[in-house]
Every structure is written in C-alpha cells, then in structure tokens.
Coordinates of N, CA and C in Angstrom, one line a residue:
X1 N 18.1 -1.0 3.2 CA 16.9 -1.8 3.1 C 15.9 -1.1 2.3
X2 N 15.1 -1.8 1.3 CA 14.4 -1.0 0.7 C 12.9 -0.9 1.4
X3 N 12.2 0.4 0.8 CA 11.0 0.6 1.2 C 10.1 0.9 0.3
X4 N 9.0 0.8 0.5 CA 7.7 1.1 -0.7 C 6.6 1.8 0.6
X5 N 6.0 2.6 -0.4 CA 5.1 3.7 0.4 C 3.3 2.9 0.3
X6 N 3.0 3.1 1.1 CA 1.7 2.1 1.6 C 0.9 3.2 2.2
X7 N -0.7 3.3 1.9 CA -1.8 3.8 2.3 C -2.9 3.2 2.2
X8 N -4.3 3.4 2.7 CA -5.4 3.2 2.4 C -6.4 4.0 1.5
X9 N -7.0 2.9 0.4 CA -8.0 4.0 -0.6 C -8.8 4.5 0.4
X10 N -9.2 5.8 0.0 CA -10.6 6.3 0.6 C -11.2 5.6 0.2
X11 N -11.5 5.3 -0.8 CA -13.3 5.1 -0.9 C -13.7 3.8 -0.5
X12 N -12.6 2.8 -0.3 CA -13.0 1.7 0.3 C -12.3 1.1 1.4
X13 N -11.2 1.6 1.8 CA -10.0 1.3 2.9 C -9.3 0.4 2.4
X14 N -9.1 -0.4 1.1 CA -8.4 -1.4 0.8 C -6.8 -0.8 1.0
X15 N -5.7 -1.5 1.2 CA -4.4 -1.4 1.6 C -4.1 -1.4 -0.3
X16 N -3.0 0.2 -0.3 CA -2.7 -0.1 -1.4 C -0.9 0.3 -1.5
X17 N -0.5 0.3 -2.4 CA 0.6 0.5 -2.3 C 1.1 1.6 -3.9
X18 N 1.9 2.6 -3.3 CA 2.6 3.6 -4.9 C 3.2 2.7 -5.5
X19 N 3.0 2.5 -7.1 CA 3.4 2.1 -7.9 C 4.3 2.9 -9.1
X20 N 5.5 3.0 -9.7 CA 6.0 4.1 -10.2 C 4.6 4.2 -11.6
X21 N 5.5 5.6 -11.2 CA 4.1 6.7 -12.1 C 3.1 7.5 -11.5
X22 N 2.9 7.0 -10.1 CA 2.3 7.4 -9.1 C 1.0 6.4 -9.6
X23 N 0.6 5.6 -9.6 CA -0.7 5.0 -9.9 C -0.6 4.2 -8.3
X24 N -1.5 3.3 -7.6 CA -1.7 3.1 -6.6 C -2.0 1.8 -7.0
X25 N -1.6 0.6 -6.2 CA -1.8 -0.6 -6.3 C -2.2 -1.4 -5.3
X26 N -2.8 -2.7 -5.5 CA -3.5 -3.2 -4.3 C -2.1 -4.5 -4.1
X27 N -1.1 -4.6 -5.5 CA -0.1 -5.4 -5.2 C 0.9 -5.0 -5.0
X28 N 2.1 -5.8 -3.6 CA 2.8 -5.2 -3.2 C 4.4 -5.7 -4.1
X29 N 3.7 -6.2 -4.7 CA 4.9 -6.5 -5.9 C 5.3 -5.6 -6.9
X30 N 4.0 -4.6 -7.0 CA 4.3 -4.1 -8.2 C 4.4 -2.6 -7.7
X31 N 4.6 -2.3 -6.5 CA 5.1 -0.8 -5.6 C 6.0 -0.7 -6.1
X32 N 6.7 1.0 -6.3 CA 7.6 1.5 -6.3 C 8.9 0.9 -4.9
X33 N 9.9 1.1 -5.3 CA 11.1 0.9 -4.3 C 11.7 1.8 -3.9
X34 N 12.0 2.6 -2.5 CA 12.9 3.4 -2.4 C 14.0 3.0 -1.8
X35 N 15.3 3.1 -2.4 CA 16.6 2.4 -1.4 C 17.4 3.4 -0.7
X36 N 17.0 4.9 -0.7 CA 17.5 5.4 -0.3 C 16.8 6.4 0.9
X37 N 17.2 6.9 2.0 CA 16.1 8.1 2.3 C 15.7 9.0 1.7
X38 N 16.7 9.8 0.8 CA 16.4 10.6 -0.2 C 15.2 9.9 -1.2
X39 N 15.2 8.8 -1.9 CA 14.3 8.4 -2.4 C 13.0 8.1 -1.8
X40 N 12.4 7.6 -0.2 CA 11.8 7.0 0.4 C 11.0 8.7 0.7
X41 N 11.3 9.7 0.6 CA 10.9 10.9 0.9 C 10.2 11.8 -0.1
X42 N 10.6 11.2 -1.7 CA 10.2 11.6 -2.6 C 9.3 11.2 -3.1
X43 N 9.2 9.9 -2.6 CA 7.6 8.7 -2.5 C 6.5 9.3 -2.1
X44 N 7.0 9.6 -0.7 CA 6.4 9.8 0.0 C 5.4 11.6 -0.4
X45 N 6.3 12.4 -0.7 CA 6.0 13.5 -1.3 C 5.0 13.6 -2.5
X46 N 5.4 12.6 -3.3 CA 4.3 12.7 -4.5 C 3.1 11.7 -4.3
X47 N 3.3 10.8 -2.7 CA 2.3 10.4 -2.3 C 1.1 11.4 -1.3
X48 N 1.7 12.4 -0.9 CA 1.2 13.7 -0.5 C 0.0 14.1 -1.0
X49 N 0.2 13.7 -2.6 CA -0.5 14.8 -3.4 C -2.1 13.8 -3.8
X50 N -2.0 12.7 -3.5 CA -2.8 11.7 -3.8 C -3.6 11.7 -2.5
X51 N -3.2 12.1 -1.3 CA -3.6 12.8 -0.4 C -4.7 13.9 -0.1
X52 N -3.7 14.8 -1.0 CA -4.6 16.3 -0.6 C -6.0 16.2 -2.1
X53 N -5.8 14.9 -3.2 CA -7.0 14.7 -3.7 C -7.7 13.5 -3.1
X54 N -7.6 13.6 -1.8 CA -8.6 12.2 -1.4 C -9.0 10.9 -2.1
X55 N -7.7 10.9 -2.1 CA -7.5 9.5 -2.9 C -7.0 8.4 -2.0
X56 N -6.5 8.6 -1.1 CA -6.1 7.7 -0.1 C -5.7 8.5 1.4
X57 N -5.7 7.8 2.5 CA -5.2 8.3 3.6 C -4.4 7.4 4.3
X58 N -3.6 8.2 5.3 CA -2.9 7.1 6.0 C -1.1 7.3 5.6
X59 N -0.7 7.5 4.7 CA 0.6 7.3 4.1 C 1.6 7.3 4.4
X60 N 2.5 6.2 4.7 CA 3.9 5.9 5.0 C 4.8 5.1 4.8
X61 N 6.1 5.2 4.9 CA 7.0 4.0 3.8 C 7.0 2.7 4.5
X62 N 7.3 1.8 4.4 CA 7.6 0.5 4.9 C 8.7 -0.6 4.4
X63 N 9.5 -0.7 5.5 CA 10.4 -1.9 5.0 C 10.1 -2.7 4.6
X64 N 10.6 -3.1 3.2 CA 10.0 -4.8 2.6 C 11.7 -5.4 2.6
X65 N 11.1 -6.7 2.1 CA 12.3 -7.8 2.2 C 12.4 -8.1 0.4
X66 N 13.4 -8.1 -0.5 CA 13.3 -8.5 -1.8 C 13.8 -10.0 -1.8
X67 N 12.8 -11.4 -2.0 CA 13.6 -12.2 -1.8 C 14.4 -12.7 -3.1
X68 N 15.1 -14.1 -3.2 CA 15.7 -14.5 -4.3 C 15.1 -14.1 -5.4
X69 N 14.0 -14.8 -5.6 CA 13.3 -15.1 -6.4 C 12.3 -13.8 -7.3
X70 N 12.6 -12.9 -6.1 CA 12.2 -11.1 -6.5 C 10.8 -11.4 -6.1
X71 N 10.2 -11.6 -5.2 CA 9.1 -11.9 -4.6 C 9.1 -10.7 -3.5
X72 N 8.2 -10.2 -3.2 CA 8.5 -8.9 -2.2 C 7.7 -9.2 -0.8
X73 N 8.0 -8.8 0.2 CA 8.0 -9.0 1.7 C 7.7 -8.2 2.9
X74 N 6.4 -7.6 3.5 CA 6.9 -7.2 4.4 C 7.9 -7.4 5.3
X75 N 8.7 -6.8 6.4 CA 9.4 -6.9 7.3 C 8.8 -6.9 8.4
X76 N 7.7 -5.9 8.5 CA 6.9 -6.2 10.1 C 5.8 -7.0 10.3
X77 N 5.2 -7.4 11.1 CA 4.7 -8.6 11.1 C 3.3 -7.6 10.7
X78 N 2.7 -6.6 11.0 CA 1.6 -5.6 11.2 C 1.5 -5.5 9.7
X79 N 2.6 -5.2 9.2 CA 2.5 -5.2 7.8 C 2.1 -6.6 6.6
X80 N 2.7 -7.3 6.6 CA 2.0 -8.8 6.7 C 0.9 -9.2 6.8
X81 N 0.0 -8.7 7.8 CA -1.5 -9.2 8.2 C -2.1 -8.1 7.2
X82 N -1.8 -6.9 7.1 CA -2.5 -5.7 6.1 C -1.8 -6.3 5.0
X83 N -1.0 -6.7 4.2 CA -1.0 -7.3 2.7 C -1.6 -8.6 2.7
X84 N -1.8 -9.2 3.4 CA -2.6 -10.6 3.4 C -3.8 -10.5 3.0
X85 N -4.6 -9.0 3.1 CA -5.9 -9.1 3.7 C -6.5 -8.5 2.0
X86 N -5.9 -8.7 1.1 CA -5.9 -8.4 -0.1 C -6.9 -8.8 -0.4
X87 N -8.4 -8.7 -1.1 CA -9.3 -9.2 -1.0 C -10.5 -8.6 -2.4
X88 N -11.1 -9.5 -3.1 CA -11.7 -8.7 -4.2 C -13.2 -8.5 -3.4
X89 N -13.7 -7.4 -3.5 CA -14.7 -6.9 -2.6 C -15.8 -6.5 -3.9
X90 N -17.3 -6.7 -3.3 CA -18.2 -6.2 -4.4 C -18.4 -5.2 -3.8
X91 N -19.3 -4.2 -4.5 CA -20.1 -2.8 -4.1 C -20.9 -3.6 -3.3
X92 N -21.7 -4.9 -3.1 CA -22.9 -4.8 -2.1 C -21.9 -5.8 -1.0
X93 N -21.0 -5.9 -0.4 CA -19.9 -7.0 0.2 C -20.9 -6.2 1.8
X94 N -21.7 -5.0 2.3 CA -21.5 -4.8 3.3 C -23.0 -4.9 4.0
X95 N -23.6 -5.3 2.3 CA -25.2 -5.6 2.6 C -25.5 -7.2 3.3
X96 N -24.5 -7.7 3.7 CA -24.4 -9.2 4.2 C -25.7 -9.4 5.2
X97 N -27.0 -9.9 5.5 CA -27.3 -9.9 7.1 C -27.0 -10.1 7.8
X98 N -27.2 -9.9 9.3 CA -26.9 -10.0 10.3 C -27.8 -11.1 11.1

C-alpha cells in the first residue's frame, strides 16, 4: 500500500504534505509516494530535517488509496477530515470579532 509523509507547517498549522524534492505541499496529489518501508523511512528521514529547521511539526507517513483515475485518497477517515480542511487563509483570517 502506498504512503506519503504528512505534517503541519509551523507558521500556520496548515496540513501539508512531502512533495519529491523535498518541497512541502498543501496538495495531497502532488506528495511524494512511498511503496515500500524502505522508502516510507527515507521520507520520512529527509522529512526530519524540515523538522529540525522548523518548518513543520508533527511528521508521519500515511496510507493513501491511488484510485483509477490517479486521484489520491486517504485511507483513514482522521486523515480525510485533515485533507478536507484545505483552506486559503489570509494573514488577518484570526482578526475575525467575536
């Protein structure tokens, strides 16, 4: 089953996902794939390093579904509700009133 490695940005918590090259994406289409454990660890490892530059926190692989159509899927439902929540946010989105 394949997997793609999933974290949150620091600077704003949006759900993103490794992209090959190591660039970080907010689409889960365009994540790197790992099909193997040996690969899913290597992800994971040069997702480490995006890490230790506070670039994101959180980091771990997750089963996706590739369907016909090459359209990509979470597998857990937890996962699902954090790609749903994809969202273009402004710098003032937190100045809302109350």
């Amino acid at each position: 089953m394949p997997n793609v490695v999933t974290a949150n940005r620091l600077n704003d918590g949006i759900v993103v996902y490794l992209a090959p090259g190591g660039a970080w994406t907010e689409d889960i289409a365009e994540a790197a794939r790992a099909e193997s454990e040996d690969e899913v660890k290597a992800l994971e490892a040069f997702a480490e390093i995006a890490v230790q530059d506070r670039l994101v926190v959180g980091v771990y692989p997750m089963p996706i579904e590739v369907k016909v159509d090459g359209s990509v899927d979470p597998i857990s439902v937890r996962e699902r509700i954090r790609a749903s929540h994809r969202t273009t946010l402004t710098k003032d989105w937190y100045n809302v009133p109350l």
